[in-house]
């Protein structure tokens, strides 16, 4: 592949990239998911893969640290409201992308959870609001999570198969509410998904030094006004 790659360039197909780099199609697909989540590429159905950004901005290098329950509280407040709004704004192409992610998640039901697919799903829900700033906000939250050593340790402790299956079912429930364009059901489905994660993290940390932030950052009440 010739370099440099310019904004607007069309990338080779998945099959061509597989042959060029000598790796499996799954590796290429996951790399493309990561690039799309970070807004470097746009995958246009029946058209191809296009470059929309080719530089890393300083905002990608995040500093600061928050506890796991502080992060979950923020996610529960922000993402449940985003899901409700997304249900009113979502279009066919958004639903197709979310359905594609769920199909890919099926491949991991007996494997460790795929963090990039998980992240991609949540970013797509935010993208369905048609508000780029809300999408960037969810990306930022996930970047904080990715750089937190506590989250990396929790990920290694997961009962992997169980949480892959739970995550898939909860994402499926969220998608169904978006398909119905039901904002309150979407808010509830996203809130419950994050509440389930909260419960899991609590169990994992209860046996550790009791200095974590659970009691400072309780779950967001479901009936809080958006």
CSV table of C-alpha atoms in Angstrom, one decimal:
chain,number,residue,atom,x,y,z
A,1,UNK,CA,0.0,0.0,0.0
A,2,UNK,CA,1.4,3.4,-1.0
A,3,UNK,CA,2.0,6.0,1.7
A,4,UNK,CA,1.1,8.6,2.8
A,5,UNK,CA,-2.6,7.9,3.0
A,6,UNK,CA,-4.6,11.0,2.4
A,7,UNK,CA,-8.0,12.0,3.8
A,8,UNK,CA,-10.6,10.9,1.2
A,9,UNK,CA,-8.6,7.9,0.0
A,10,UNK,CA,-10.4,4.6,-0.4
A,11,UNK,CA,-8.6,1.7,1.3
A,12,UNK,CA,-8.4,-1.8,-0.2
A,13,UNK,CA,-11.1,-4.4,0.6
A,14,UNK,CA,-10.9,-6.7,3.7
A,15,UNK,CA,-9.8,-9.5,1.4
A,16,UNK,CA,-7.1,-7.4,-0.2
A,17,UNK,CA,-5.8,-6.3,3.2
A,18,UNK,CA,-5.7,-9.9,4.4
A,19,UNK,CA,-3.6,-10.9,1.4
A,20,UNK,CA,-1.3,-7.8,1.7
A,21,UNK,CA,-0.5,-8.3,5.4
A,22,UNK,CA,-0.7,-12.1,5.5
A,23,UNK,CA,-3.1,-12.3,8.5
A,24,UNK,CA,-6.5,-13.7,9.0
A,25,UNK,CA,-9.7,-11.8,8.2
A,26,UNK,CA,-10.6,-11.5,11.8
A,27,UNK,CA,-7.4,-9.6,12.6
A,28,UNK,CA,-8.2,-7.1,9.7
A,29,UNK,CA,-11.8,-6.7,10.8
A,30,UNK,CA,-10.8,-5.9,14.4
A,31,UNK,CA,-8.2,-3.4,13.2
A,32,UNK,CA,-10.8,-1.7,11.0
A,33,UNK,CA,-13.2,-1.6,13.9
A,34,UNK,CA,-10.6,0.2,16.0
A,35,UNK,CA,-9.8,2.6,13.3
A,36,UNK,CA,-13.5,3.4,12.8
A,37,UNK,CA,-14.0,3.9,16.6
A,38,UNK,CA,-11.2,6.4,16.6
A,39,UNK,CA,-12.7,8.1,13.5
A,40,UNK,CA,-9.8,7.4,11.2
A,41,UNK,CA,-11.9,5.6,8.7
A,42,UNK,CA,-15.6,5.4,7.6
A,43,UNK,CA,-17.0,2.1,6.4
A,44,UNK,CA,-19.7,2.8,3.9
A,45,UNK,CA,-21.9,-0.1,3.1
A,46,UNK,CA,-21.8,-1.2,-0.6
A,47,UNK,CA,-19.1,1.5,-1.2
A,48,UNK,CA,-15.9,0.8,0.7
A,49,UNK,CA,-13.6,2.0,3.4
A,50,UNK,CA,-12.6,5.7,3.3
A,51,UNK,CA,-10.0,7.6,5.3
A,52,UNK,CA,-11.5,10.5,7.2
A,53,UNK,CA,-8.6,11.4,9.5
A,54,UNK,CA,-4.9,10.6,9.2
A,55,UNK,CA,-3.3,12.4,12.3
A,56,UNK,CA,-3.5,11.7,16.0
A,57,UNK,CA,-4.5,14.9,17.9
A,58,UNK,CA,-3.2,15.8,21.3
A,59,UNK,CA,-6.7,15.0,22.8
A,60,UNK,CA,-5.9,11.3,22.3
A,61,UNK,CA,-3.2,11.5,25.0
A,62,UNK,CA,-5.4,11.6,28.1
A,63,UNK,CA,-4.2,12.4,31.6
A,64,UNK,CA,-5.8,12.1,35.0
A,65,UNK,CA,-7.4,9.1,36.8
A,66,UNK,CA,-10.8,8.2,38.0
A,67,UNK,CA,-12.0,5.2,40.0
A,68,UNK,CA,-14.0,2.5,38.4
A,69,UNK,CA,-17.3,3.5,40.1
A,70,UNK,CA,-16.8,7.2,39.3
A,71,UNK,CA,-16.4,6.1,35.7
A,72,UNK,CA,-19.5,3.8,35.8
A,73,UNK,CA,-21.6,6.6,37.4
A,74,UNK,CA,-20.6,9.0,34.7
A,75,UNK,CA,-21.4,6.4,32.0
A,76,UNK,CA,-24.7,5.5,33.5
A,77,UNK,CA,-25.8,9.2,33.6
A,78,UNK,CA,-24.5,10.1,30.2
A,79,UNK,CA,-25.0,6.9,28.1
A,80,UNK,CA,-28.5,6.2,29.3
A,81,UNK,CA,-29.5,9.7,28.3
A,82,UNK,CA,-27.7,9.3,25.0
A,83,UNK,CA,-29.5,6.0,24.3
A,84,UNK,CA,-32.9,7.7,24.9
A,85,UNK,CA,-32.0,10.5,22.5
A,86,UNK,CA,-30.6,8.1,20.0
A,87,UNK,CA,-33.9,6.3,19.9
A,88,UNK,CA,-35.5,9.4,18.5
A,89,UNK,CA,-32.8,10.2,15.9
A,90,UNK,CA,-31.6,6.8,14.7
A,91,UNK,CA,-31.7,6.0,11.0
A,92,UNK,CA,-31.6,2.7,9.0
A,93,UNK,CA,-27.8,2.8,8.4
A,94,UNK,CA,-27.2,3.1,12.2
A,95,UNK,CA,-29.4,0.1,12.9
A,96,UNK,CA,-27.5,-1.9,10.2
A,97,UNK,CA,-24.1,-1.1,11.8
A,98,UNK,CA,-25.4,-2.0,15.2
A,99,UNK,CA,-26.8,-5.3,13.9
A,100,UNK,CA,-23.5,-6.1,12.2
A,101,UNK,CA,-21.7,-5.6,15.5
A,102,UNK,CA,-24.0,-8.0,17.3
A,103,UNK,CA,-23.4,-10.6,14.6
A,104,UNK,CA,-19.6,-10.2,15.2
A,105,UNK,CA,-20.2,-10.5,19.0
A,106,UNK,CA,-21.8,-13.9,18.4
A,107,UNK,CA,-18.3,-15.2,17.5
A,108,UNK,CA,-17.1,-14.4,21.0
A,109,UNK,CA,-19.8,-16.1,23.0
A,110,UNK,CA,-17.5,-18.8,24.1
A,111,UNK,CA,-14.4,-16.6,24.2
A,112,UNK,CA,-13.1,-13.7,26.3
A,113,UNK,CA,-15.2,-10.5,25.8
A,114,UNK,CA,-14.0,-8.4,22.8
A,115,UNK,CA,-13.4,-5.0,24.3
A,116,UNK,CA,-13.1,-3.3,20.9
A,117,UNK,CA,-16.5,-4.6,19.7
A,118,UNK,CA,-18.0,-3.6,23.1
A,119,UNK,CA,-16.6,-0.1,22.7
A,120,UNK,CA,-17.7,0.1,19.0
A,121,UNK,CA,-21.3,-0.8,20.0
A,122,UNK,CA,-21.5,2.0,22.6
A,123,UNK,CA,-19.9,4.5,20.2
A,124,UNK,CA,-22.4,3.6,17.5
A,125,UNK,CA,-25.3,4.2,19.9
A,126,UNK,CA,-23.9,7.6,20.5
A,127,UNK,CA,-23.4,8.2,16.8
A,128,UNK,CA,-27.0,7.4,16.2
A,129,UNK,CA,-27.8,10.7,18.0
A,130,UNK,CA,-26.3,12.4,14.8
A,131,UNK,CA,-24.4,14.6,17.3
A,132,UNK,CA,-20.6,14.3,16.8
A,133,UNK,CA,-19.8,15.9,20.1
A,134,UNK,CA,-21.8,13.2,22.0
A,135,UNK,CA,-19.9,10.5,20.0
A,136,UNK,CA,-16.6,12.1,20.9
A,137,UNK,CA,-17.7,12.2,24.6
A,138,UNK,CA,-18.4,8.4,24.6
A,139,UNK,CA,-15.0,7.8,22.9
A,140,UNK,CA,-13.3,9.9,25.6
A,141,UNK,CA,-14.9,7.9,28.4
A,142,UNK,CA,-13.8,4.7,26.8
A,143,UNK,CA,-10.2,6.0,26.4
A,144,UNK,CA,-10.2,6.8,30.1
A,145,UNK,CA,-11.3,3.2,30.8
A,146,UNK,CA,-8.8,1.7,28.5
A,147,UNK,CA,-5.9,3.5,30.1
A,148,UNK,CA,-6.9,2.6,33.7
A,149,UNK,CA,-4.8,-0.2,35.2
A,150,UNK,CA,-7.7,-1.2,37.5
A,151,UNK,CA,-10.0,-1.9,34.5
A,152,UNK,CA,-7.2,-3.9,32.8
A,153,UNK,CA,-6.9,-6.1,35.9
A,154,UNK,CA,-10.7,-6.5,36.2
A,155,UNK,CA,-10.8,-7.6,32.6
A,156,UNK,CA,-8.3,-10.4,33.3
A,157,UNK,CA,-10.4,-11.6,36.2
A,158,UNK,CA,-13.6,-11.9,34.3
A,159,UNK,CA,-15.5,-15.1,34.1
A,160,UNK,CA,-14.9,-14.8,30.4
A,161,UNK,CA,-17.6,-16.9,28.8
A,162,UNK,CA,-20.4,-15.7,31.1
A,163,UNK,CA,-19.6,-12.1,30.5
A,164,UNK,CA,-19.4,-12.4,26.8
A,165,UNK,CA,-22.8,-14.0,26.7
A,166,UNK,CA,-24.3,-11.4,29.1
A,167,UNK,CA,-22.9,-8.5,27.2
A,168,UNK,CA,-24.3,-9.9,23.9
A,169,UNK,CA,-27.8,-10.3,25.4
A,170,UNK,CA,-27.7,-6.8,27.0
A,171,UNK,CA,-26.5,-5.2,23.7
A,172,UNK,CA,-29.3,-7.1,21.9
A,173,UNK,CA,-31.9,-5.7,24.3
A,174,UNK,CA,-30.6,-2.1,23.7
A,175,UNK,CA,-30.7,-2.6,20.0
A,176,UNK,CA,-34.3,-3.8,20.1
A,177,UNK,CA,-35.4,-0.7,21.9
A,178,UNK,CA,-33.7,1.5,19.3
A,179,UNK,CA,-35.4,-0.5,16.5
A,180,UNK,CA,-38.7,0.3,18.2
A,181,UNK,CA,-37.6,4.0,18.6
A,182,UNK,CA,-38.7,3.8,22.2
A,183,UNK,CA,-36.6,6.4,24.1
A,184,UNK,CA,-37.6,5.4,27.7
A,185,UNK,CA,-37.1,1.7,27.0
A,186,UNK,CA,-33.7,2.5,25.4
A,187,UNK,CA,-32.7,4.5,28.5
A,188,UNK,CA,-33.8,1.7,30.8
A,189,UNK,CA,-31.9,-1.0,28.7
A,190,UNK,CA,-28.7,1.1,28.7
A,191,UNK,CA,-29.0,1.9,32.4
A,192,UNK,CA,-29.6,-1.8,33.3
A,193,UNK,CA,-26.6,-2.9,31.2
A,194,UNK,CA,-24.3,-0.5,33.1
A,195,UNK,CA,-25.9,-1.4,36.4
A,196,UNK,CA,-25.1,-5.1,35.7
A,197,UNK,CA,-21.5,-4.1,35.1
A,198,UNK,CA,-21.5,-2.1,38.3
A,199,UNK,CA,-22.7,-5.2,40.2
A,200,UNK,CA,-19.9,-7.3,38.6
A,201,UNK,CA,-17.2,-4.9,39.4
A,202,UNK,CA,-18.5,-4.7,43.0
A,203,UNK,CA,-18.1,-8.4,43.4
A,204,UNK,CA,-14.6,-8.4,42.0
A,205,UNK,CA,-13.4,-5.6,44.2
A,206,UNK,CA,-15.1,-6.6,47.5
A,207,UNK,CA,-12.3,-9.0,48.4
A,208,UNK,CA,-9.7,-6.3,47.9
A,209,UNK,CA,-8.5,-3.4,50.0
A,210,UNK,CA,-11.8,-1.5,50.8
A,211,UNK,CA,-10.5,1.8,49.6
A,212,UNK,CA,-12.2,1.8,46.3
A,213,UNK,CA,-14.8,4.5,45.4
A,214,UNK,CA,-18.1,2.5,45.4
A,215,UNK,CA,-19.5,4.4,48.4
A,216,UNK,CA,-18.7,7.8,47.0
A,217,UNK,CA,-20.2,7.1,43.5
A,218,UNK,CA,-23.4,5.1,43.8
A,219,UNK,CA,-25.6,4.2,40.9
A,220,UNK,CA,-27.5,6.9,39.1
A,221,UNK,CA,-31.2,6.7,40.0
A,222,UNK,CA,-33.1,5.5,36.9
A,223,UNK,CA,-35.8,8.1,37.2
A,224,UNK,CA,-33.4,11.1,37.2
A,225,UNK,CA,-34.5,13.7,34.7
A,226,UNK,CA,-32.5,13.9,31.5
